[in-house]
Short mmCIF file of C-alpha atoms (C1' of nucleotides) in Angstrom, two decimals:
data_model
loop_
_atom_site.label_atom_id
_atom_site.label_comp_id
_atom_site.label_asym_id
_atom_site.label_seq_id
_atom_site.Cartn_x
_atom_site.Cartn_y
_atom_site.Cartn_z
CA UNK A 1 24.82 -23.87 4.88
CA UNK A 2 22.92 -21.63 2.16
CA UNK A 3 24.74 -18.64 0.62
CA UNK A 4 23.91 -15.37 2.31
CA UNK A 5 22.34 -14.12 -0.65
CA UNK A 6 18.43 -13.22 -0.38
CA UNK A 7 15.88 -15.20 -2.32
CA UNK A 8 15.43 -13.68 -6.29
CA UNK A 9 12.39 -11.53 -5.85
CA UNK A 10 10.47 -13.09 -9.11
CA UNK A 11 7.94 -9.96 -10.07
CA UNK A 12 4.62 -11.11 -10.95
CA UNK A 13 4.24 -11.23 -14.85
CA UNK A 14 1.87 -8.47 -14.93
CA UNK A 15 3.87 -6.33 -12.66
CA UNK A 16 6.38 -6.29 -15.40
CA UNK A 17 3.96 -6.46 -18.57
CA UNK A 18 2.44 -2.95 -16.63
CA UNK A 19 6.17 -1.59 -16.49
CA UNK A 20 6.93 -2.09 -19.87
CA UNK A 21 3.78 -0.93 -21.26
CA UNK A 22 3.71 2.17 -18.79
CA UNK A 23 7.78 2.91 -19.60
CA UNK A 24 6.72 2.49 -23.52
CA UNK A 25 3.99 5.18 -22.81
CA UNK A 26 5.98 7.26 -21.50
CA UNK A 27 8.98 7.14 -23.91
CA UNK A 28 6.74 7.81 -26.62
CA UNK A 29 7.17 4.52 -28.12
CA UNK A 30 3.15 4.19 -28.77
CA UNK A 31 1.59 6.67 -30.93
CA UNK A 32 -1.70 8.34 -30.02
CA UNK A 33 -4.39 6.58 -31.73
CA UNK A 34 -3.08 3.47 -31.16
CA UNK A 35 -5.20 0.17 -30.53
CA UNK A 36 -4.03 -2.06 -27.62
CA UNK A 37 -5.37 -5.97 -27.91
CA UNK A 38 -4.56 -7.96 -25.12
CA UNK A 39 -4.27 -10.96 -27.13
CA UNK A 40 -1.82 -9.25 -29.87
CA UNK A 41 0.01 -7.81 -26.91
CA UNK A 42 0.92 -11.05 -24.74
CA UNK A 43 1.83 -12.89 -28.40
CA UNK A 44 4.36 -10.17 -28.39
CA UNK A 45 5.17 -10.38 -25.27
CA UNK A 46 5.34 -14.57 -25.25
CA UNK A 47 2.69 -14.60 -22.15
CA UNK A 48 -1.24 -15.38 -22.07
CA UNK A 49 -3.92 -12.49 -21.99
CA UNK A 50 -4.35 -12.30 -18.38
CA UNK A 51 -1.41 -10.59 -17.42
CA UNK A 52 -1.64 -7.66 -20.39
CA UNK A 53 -5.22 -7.60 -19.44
CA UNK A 54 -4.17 -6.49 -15.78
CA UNK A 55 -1.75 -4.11 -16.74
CA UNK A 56 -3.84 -2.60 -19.47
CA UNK A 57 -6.84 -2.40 -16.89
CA UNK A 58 -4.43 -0.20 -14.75
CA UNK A 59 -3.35 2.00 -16.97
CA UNK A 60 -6.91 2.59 -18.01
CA UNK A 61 -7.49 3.78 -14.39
CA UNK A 62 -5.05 6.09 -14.68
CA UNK A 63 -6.65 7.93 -18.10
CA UNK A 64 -2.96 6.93 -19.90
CA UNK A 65 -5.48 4.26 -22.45
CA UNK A 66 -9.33 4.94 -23.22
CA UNK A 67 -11.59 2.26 -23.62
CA UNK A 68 -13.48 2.17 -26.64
CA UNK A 69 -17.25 1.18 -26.35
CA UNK A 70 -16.47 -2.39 -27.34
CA UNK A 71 -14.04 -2.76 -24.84
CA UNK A 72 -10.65 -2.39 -26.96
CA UNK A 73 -7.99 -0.07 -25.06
CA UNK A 74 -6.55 2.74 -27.28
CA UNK A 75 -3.93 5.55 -26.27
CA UNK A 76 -6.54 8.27 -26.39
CA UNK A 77 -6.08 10.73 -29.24
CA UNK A 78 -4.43 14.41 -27.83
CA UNK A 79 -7.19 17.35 -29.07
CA UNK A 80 -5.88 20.86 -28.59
CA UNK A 81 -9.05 21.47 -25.63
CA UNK A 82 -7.12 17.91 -23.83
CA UNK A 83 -3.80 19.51 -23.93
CA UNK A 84 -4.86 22.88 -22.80
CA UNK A 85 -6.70 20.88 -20.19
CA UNK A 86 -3.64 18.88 -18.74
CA UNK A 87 -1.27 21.91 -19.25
CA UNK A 88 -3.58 24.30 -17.31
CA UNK A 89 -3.66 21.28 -14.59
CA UNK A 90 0.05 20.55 -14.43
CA UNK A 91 0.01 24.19 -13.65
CA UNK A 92 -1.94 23.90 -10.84
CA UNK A 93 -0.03 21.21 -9.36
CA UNK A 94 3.61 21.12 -9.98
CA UNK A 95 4.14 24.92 -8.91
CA UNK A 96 3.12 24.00 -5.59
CA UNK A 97 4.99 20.78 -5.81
CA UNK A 98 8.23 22.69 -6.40
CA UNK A 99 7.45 25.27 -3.75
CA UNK A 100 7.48 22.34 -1.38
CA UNK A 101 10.63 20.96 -1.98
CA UNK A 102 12.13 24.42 -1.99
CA UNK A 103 12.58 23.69 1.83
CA UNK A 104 13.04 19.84 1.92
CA UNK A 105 15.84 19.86 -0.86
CA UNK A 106 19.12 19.11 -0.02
CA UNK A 107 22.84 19.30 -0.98
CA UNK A 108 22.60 15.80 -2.46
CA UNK A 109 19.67 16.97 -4.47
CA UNK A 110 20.81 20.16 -5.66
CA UNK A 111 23.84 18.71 -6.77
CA UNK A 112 22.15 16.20 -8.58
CA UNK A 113 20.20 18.71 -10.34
CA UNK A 114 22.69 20.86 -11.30
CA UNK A 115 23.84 17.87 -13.77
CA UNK A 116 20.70 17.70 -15.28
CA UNK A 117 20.64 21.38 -15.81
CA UNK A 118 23.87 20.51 -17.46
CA UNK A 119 23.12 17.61 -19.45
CA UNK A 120 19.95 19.92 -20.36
CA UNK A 121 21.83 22.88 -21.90
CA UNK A 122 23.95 20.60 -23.67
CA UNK A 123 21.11 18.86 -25.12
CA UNK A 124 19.37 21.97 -26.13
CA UNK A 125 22.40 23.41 -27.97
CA UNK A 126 22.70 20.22 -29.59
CA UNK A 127 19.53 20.10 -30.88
CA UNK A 128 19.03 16.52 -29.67
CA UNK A 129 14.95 16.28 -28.49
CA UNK A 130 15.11 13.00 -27.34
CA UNK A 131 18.11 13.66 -24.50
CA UNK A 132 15.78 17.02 -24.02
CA UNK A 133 13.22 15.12 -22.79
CA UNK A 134 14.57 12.82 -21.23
CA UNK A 135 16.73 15.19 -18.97
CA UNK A 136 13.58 17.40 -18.54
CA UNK A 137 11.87 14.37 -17.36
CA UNK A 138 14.30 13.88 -15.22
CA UNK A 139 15.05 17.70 -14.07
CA UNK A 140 11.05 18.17 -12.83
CA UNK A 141 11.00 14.95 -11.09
CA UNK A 142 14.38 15.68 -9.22
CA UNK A 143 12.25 18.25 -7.76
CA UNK A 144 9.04 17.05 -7.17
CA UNK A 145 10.16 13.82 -6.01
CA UNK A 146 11.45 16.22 -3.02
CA UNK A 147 8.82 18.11 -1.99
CA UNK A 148 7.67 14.98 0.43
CA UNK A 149 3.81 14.47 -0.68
CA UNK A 150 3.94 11.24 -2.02
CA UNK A 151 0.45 12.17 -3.29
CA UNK A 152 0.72 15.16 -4.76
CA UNK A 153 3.69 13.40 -6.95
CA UNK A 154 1.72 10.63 -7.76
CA UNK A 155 -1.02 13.14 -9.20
CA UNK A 156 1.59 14.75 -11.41
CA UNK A 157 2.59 11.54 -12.54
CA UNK A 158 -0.78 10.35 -14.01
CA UNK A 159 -0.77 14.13 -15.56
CA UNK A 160 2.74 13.19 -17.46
CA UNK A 161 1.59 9.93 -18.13
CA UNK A 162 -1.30 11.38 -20.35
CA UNK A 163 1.00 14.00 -21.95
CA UNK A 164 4.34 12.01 -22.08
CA UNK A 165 2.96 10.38 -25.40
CA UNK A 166 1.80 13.37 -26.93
CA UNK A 167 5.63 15.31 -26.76
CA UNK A 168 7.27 12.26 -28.19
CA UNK A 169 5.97 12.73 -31.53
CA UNK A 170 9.44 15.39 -31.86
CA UNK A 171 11.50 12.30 -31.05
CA UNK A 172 13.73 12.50 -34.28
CA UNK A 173 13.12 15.61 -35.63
CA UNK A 174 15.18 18.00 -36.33
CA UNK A 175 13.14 21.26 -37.77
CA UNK A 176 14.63 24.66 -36.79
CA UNK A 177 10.85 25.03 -35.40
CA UNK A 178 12.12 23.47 -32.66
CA UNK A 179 14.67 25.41 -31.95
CA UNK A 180 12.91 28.26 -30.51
CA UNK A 181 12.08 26.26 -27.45
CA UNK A 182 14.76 24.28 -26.62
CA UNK A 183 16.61 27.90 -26.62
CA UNK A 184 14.53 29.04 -23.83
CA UNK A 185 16.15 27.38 -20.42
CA UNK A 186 14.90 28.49 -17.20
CA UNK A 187 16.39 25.19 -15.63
CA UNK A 188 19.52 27.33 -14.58
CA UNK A 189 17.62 29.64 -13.41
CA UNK A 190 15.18 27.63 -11.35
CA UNK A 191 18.68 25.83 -9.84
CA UNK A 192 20.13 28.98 -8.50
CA UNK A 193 16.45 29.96 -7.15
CA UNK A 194 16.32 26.53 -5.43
CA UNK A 195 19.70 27.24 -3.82
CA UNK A 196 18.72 30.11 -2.75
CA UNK A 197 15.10 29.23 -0.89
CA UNK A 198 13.48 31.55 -3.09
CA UNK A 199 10.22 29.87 -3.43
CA UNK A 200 8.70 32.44 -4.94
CA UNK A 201 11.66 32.45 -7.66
CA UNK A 202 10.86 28.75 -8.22
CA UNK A 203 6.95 29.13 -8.80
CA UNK A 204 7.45 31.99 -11.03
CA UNK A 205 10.23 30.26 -13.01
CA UNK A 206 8.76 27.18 -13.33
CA UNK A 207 5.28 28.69 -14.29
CA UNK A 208 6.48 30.13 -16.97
CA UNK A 209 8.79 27.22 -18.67
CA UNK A 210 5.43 24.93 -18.35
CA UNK A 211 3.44 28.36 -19.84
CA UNK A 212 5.98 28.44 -22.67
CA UNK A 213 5.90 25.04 -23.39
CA UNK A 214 2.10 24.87 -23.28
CA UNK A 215 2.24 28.22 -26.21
CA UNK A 216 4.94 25.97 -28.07
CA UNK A 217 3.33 22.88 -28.01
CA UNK A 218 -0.52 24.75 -28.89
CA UNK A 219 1.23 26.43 -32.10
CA UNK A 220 3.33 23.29 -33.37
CA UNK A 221 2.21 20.31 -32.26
CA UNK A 222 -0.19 17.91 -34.05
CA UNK A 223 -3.44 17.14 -32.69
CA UNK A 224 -6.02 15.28 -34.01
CA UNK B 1 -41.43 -3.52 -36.84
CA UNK B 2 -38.92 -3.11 -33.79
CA UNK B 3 -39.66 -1.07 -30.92
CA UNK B 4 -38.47 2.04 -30.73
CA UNK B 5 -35.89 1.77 -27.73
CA UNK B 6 -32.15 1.29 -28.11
CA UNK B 7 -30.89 -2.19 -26.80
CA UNK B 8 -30.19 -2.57 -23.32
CA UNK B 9 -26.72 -1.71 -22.74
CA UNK B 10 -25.42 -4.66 -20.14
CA UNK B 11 -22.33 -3.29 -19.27
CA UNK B 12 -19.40 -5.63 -18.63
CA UNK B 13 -19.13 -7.86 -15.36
CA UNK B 14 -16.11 -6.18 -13.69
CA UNK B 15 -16.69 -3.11 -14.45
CA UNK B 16 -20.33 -3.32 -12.20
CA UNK B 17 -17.98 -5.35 -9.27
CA UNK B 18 -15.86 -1.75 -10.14
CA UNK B 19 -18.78 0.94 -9.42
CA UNK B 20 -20.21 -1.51 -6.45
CA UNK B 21 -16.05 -1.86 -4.92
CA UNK B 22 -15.99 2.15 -4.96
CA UNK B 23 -18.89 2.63 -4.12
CA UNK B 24 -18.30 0.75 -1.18
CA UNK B 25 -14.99 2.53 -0.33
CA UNK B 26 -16.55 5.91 -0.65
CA UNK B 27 -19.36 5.65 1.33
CA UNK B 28 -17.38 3.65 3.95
CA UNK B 29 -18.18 0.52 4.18
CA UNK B 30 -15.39 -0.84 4.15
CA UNK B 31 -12.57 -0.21 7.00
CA UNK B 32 -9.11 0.67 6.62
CA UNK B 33 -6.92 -2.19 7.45
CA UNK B 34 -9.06 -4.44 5.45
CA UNK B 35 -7.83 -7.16 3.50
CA UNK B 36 -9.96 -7.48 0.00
CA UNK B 37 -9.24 -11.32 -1.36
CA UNK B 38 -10.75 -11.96 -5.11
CA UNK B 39 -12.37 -15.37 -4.34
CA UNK B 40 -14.16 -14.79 -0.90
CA UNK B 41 -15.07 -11.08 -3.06
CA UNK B 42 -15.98 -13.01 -5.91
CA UNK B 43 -18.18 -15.92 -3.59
CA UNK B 44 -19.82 -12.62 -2.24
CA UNK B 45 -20.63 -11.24 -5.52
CA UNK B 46 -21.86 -14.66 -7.34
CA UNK B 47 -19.00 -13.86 -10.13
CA UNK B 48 -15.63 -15.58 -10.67
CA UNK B 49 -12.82 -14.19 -9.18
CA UNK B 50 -11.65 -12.54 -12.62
CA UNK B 51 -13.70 -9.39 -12.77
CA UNK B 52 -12.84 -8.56 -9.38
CA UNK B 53 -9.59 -9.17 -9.95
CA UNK B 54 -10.05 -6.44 -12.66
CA UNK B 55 -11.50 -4.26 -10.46
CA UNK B 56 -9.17 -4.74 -7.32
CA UNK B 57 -6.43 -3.90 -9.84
CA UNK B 58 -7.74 -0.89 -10.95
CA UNK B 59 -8.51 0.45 -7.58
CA UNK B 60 -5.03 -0.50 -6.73
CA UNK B 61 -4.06 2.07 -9.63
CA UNK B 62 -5.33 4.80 -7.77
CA UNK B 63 -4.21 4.45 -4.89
CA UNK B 64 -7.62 3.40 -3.02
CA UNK B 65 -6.08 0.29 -2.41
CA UNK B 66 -2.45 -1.21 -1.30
CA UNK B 67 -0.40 -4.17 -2.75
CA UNK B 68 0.69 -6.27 -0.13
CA UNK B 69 3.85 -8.13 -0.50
CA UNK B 70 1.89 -11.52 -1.26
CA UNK B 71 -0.12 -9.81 -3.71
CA UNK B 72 -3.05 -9.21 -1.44
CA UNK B 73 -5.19 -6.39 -1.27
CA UNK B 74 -5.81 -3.97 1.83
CA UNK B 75 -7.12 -1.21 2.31
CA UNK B 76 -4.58 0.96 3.65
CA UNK B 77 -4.33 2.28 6.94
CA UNK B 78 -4.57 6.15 7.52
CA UNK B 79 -1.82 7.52 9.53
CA UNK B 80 -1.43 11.47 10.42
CA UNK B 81 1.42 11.01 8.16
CA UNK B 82 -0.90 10.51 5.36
CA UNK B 83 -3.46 12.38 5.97
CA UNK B 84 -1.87 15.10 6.22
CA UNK B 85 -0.45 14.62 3.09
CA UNK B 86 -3.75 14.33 1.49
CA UNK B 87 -4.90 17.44 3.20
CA UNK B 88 -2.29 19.44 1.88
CA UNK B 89 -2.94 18.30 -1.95
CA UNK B 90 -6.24 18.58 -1.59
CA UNK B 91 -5.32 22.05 -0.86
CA UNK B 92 -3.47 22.69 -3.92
CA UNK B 93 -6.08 21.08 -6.20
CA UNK B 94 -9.99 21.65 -5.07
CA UNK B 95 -9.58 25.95 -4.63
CA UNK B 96 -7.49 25.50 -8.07
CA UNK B 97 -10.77 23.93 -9.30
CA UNK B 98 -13.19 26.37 -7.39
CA UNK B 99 -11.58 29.42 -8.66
CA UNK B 100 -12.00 27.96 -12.25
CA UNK B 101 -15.46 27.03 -11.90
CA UNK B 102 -16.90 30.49 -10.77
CA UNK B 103 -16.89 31.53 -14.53
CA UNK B 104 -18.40 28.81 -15.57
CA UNK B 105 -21.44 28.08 -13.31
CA UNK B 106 -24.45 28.58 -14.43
CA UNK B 107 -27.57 29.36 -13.14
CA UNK B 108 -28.87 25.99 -13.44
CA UNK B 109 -25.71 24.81 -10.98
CA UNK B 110 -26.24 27.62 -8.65
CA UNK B 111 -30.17 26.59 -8.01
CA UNK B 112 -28.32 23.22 -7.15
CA UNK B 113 -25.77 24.60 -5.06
CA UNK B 114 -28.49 26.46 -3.35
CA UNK B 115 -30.36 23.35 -2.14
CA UNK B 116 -27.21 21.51 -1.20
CA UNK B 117 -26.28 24.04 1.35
CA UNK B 118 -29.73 24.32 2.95
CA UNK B 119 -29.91 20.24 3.09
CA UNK B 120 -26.32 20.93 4.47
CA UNK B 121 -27.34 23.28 7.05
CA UNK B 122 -30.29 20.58 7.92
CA UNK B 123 -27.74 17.52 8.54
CA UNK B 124 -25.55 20.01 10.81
CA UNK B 125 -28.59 21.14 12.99
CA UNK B 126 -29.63 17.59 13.05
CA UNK B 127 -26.67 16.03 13.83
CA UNK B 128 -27.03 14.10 11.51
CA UNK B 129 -23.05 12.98 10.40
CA UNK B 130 -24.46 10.26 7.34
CA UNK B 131 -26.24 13.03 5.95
CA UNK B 132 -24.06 15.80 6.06
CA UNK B 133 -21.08 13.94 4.62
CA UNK B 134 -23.41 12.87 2.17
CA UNK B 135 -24.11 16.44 1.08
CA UNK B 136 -20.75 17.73 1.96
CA UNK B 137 -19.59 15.27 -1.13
CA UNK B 138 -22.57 16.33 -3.40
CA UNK B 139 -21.83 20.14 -2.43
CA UNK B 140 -18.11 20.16 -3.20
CA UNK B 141 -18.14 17.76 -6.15
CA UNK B 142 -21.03 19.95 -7.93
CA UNK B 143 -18.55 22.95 -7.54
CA UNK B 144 -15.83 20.91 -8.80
CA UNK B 145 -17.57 19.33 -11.77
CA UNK B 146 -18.21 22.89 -12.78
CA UNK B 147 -14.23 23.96 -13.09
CA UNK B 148 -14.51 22.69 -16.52
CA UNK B 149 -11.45 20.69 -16.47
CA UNK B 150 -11.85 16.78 -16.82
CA UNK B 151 -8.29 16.41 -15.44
CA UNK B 152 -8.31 18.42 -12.41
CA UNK B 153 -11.59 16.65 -11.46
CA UNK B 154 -10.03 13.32 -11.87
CA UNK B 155 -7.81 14.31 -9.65
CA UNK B 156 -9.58 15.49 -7.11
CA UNK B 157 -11.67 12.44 -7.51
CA UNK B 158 -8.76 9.80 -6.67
CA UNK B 159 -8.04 12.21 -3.04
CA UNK B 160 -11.52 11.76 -2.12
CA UNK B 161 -11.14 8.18 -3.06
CA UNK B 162 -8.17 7.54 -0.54
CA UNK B 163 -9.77 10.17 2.00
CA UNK B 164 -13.62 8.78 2.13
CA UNK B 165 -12.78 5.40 3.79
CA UNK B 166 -11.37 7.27 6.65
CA UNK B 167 -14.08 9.94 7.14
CA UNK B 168 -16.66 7.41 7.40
CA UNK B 169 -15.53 6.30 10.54
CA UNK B 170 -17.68 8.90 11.99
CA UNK B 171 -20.46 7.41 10.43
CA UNK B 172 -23.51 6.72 12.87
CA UNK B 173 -21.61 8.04 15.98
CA UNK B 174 -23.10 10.95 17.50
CA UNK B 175 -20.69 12.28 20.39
CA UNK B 176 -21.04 15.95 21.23
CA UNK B 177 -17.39 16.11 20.20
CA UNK B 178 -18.50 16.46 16.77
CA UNK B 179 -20.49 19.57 16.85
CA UNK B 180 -17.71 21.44 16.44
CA UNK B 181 -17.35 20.21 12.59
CA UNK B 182 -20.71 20.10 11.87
CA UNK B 183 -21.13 23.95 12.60
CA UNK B 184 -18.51 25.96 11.15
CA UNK B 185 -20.69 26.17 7.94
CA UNK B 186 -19.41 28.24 5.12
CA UNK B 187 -21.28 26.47 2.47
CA UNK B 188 -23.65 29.31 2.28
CA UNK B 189 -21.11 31.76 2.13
CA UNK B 190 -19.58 30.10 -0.09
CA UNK B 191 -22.69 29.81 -2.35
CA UNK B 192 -22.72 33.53 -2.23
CA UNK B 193 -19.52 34.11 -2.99
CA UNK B 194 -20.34 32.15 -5.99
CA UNK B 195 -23.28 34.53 -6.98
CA UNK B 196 -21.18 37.36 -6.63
CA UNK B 197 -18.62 35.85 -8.99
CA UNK B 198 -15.56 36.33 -6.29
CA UNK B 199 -13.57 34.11 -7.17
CA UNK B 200 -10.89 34.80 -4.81
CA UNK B 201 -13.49 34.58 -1.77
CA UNK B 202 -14.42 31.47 -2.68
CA UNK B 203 -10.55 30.29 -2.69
CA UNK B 204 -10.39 32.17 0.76
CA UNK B 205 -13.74 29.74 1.72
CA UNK B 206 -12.74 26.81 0.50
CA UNK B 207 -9.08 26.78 2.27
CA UNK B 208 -10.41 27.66 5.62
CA UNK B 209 -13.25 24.71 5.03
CA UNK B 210 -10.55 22.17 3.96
CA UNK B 211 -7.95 23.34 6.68
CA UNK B 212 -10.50 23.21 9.68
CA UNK B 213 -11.61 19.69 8.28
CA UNK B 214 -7.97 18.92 8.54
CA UNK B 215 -7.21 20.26 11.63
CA UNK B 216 -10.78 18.61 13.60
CA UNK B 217 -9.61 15.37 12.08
CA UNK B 218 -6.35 15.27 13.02
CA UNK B 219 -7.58 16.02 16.81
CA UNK B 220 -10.50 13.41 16.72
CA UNK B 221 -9.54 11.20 14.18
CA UNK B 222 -8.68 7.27 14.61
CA UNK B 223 -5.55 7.28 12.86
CA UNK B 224 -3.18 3.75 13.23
"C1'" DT C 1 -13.48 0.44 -60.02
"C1'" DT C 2 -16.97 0.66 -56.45
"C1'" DG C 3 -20.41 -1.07 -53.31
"C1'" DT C 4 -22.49 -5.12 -51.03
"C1'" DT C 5 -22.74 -9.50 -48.94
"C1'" DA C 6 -20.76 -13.67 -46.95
"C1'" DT C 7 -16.96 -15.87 -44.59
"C1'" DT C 8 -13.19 -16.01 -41.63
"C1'" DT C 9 -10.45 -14.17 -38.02
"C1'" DT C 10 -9.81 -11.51 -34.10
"C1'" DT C 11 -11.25 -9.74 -29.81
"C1'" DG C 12 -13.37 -8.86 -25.07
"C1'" DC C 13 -14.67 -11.29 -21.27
"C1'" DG C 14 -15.98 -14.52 -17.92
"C1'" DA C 15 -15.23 -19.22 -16.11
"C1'" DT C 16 -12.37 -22.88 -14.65
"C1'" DC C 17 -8.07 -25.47 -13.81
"C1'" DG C 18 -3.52 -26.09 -11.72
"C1'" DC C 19 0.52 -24.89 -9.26
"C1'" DA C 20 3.22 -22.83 -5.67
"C1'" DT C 21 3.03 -20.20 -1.65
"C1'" DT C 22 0.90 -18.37 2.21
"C1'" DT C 23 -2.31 -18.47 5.83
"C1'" DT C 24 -5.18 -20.66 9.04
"C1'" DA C 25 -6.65 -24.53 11.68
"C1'" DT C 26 -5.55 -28.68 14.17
"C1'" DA C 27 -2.89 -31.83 16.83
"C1'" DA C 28 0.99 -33.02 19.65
"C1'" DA C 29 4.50 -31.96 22.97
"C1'" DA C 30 6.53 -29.16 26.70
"C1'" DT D 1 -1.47 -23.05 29.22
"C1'" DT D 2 1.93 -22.10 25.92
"C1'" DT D 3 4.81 -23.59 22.22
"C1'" DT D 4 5.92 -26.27 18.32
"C1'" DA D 5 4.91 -29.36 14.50
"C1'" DT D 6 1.72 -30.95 11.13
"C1'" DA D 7 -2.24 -30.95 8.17
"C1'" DA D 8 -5.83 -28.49 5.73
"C1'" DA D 9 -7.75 -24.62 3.55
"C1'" DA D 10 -7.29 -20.36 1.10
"C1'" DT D 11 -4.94 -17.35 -1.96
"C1'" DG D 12 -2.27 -15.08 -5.93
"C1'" DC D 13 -1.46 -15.81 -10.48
"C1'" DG D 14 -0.96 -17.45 -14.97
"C1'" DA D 15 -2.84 -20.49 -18.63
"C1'" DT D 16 -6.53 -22.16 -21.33
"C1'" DC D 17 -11.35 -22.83 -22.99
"C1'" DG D 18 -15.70 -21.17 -24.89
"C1'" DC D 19 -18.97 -17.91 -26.36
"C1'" DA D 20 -20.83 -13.86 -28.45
"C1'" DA D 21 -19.76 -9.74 -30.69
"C1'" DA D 22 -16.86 -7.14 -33.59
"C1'" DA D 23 -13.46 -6.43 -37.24
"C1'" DA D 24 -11.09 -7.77 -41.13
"C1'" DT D 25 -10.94 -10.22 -45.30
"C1'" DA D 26 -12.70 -12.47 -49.35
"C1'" DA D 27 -16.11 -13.12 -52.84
"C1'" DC D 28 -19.23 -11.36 -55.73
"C1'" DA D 29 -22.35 -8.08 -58.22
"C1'" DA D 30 -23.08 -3.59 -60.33
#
DNA sequence: TTGTTATTTTTGCGATCGCATTTTATAAAA
DNA sequence: TTTTATAAAATGCGATCGCAAAAATAACAA
């Protein structure tokens, strides 16, 4: 008799290559600029080319790597007119993301994000970016995961996965530049709106902490 | 002495298998429910089954196309579900993108617009579904292209990419049943709209164009 | 040191091979 | 005819090879 235990579902290679490549993106791990050889890659990574070549083709869909004339992959350099562009797009979309899980959120959710909003504020008075981000991360994507268009989320995630890069290159510091926005928390405030139904609340909340980052980011951050 | 031409550019091998793949989704040749295997593609194409794999992979990225369990690729099947879903985001995104592209059309794009709508009109009066979707695409994308924002055109892009299959399905029939779409026409409203600079009657347009698409499609559409 | 040329290494990319699994076709049995 | 068992073909996927082009390095001259 076999144990009642399901076959191990072995991932294909370049299913997890693409993972670790898109996670590294995201957590800022790979600096803007950067080249991306297959053949470098999969030494590091103790496979052949093929694989990395996959998951590096993918990602190029998605606009998180360029490809250079030649045919190289780069993460693509972040000009003040590409952040103003993605900024002025992620308001366009994740407003009307969270107005759509204002109605389809429930107590399991809100509860949920009321930790982050938590973990958030703690973060923020400690100064410490990195858990920042990663609870913010975590705080917009509690909500849009709710709003129930799995394609309207999927949008906003090829819109992070181009800026996620970019807003890692704080990770470690420590300047009292920073300060001024990690001070300004509207995730409390967009909570109690979300409790309340007030989509309006939401939109107008939310506009406003992606506005504010957007003037933050424009004034301190280093493009190319 | 050389001649005075720059060296023909051959672009790579999977990235034409790429342009012909899309094209082919776009324009509807190929069915939903479709599965897409690299060799038999590749036999097809007189390549090796590596740059399709390439491609297959990247329009798996975006959503054009669906991972089966085995690895496989199909073209997915269009439930209401989904297309509603689409619907809706397209909603959020393409008057986004109108609104922003009032200021910046010229009068160059206008003059284009222009002769869109009238070979619009034409394909309506005709009955003629091919060419009006044809033009519908052309219409809406040189609107679109306009906005001025590479992102939000991306975007918009990768809907049409997952929409198109589906729409084609009309292609070549010529029941009575779709008059209906083919003559609520507000492309030359729209166009003036656009000449007037009124940028929230464009919005107001565009919704009621996208939302009576919707609505016709989810009466006579074939979903699964 | 600086600029130029030659040499070596790396890289993109397509083809082909091999293995394990799945799918399809074929044959046998009910 | 329908169902089951078996054989054959097709498929996903990773590795490896080879070629041409590009990039990096070394060698040399000014």
């Amino acid at each position: 008799m076999t144990i009642g235990l399901a076959p191990v579902e072995t991932q294909p290679l370049h299913e997890v290559v693409y993972e670790r490549l898109r996670h590294a993106l995201m957590s800022g791990q790979l600096a803007p600029g950067r080249k991306l050889t297959s053949r470098k890659l999969a030494k590091e990574l103790g496979t052949s080319d093929m694989p990395v070549r996959s998951a590096l083709m993918r990602l190029q869909a998605l606009r998180a790597l360029e490809q250079l004339p030649n045919g190289s992959m780069v993460l693509p350099a972040m000009t003040k007119a590409r952040f103003d562009d993605l900024m002025t797009t992620r308001l366009v979309c994740e407003p009307a993301a969270a107005r759509q899980a204002v109605e389809q959120l429930d107590r399991g959710g809100l509860l949920k994000l009321r930790q982050v909003a938590v973990a958030l504020t703690a973060a923020a008075e400690d100064q410490d970016i990195d858990a920042y981000l990663y609870h913010n991360h975590d705080f917009k994507f509690a909500i849009y995961a709710a709003c129930g268009s799995p394609s309207l989320l999927f949008l906003i995630e090829t819109l992070w996965l181009q800026v996620g890069p970019f807003l890692r290159q704080f990770s470690g510091q420590f300047d009292n530049d920073l300060r001024g926005i990690l001070e300004l928390d509207y995730h409390d405030e967009i909570v109690k709106c979300l409790e309340d139904r007030d989509s309006e609340g939401v939109v107008e909340l939310l506009t406003r902490d992606i506005r504010d980052g957007h003037a933050f980011l424009m004034e301190n951050g280093q493009f190319e």
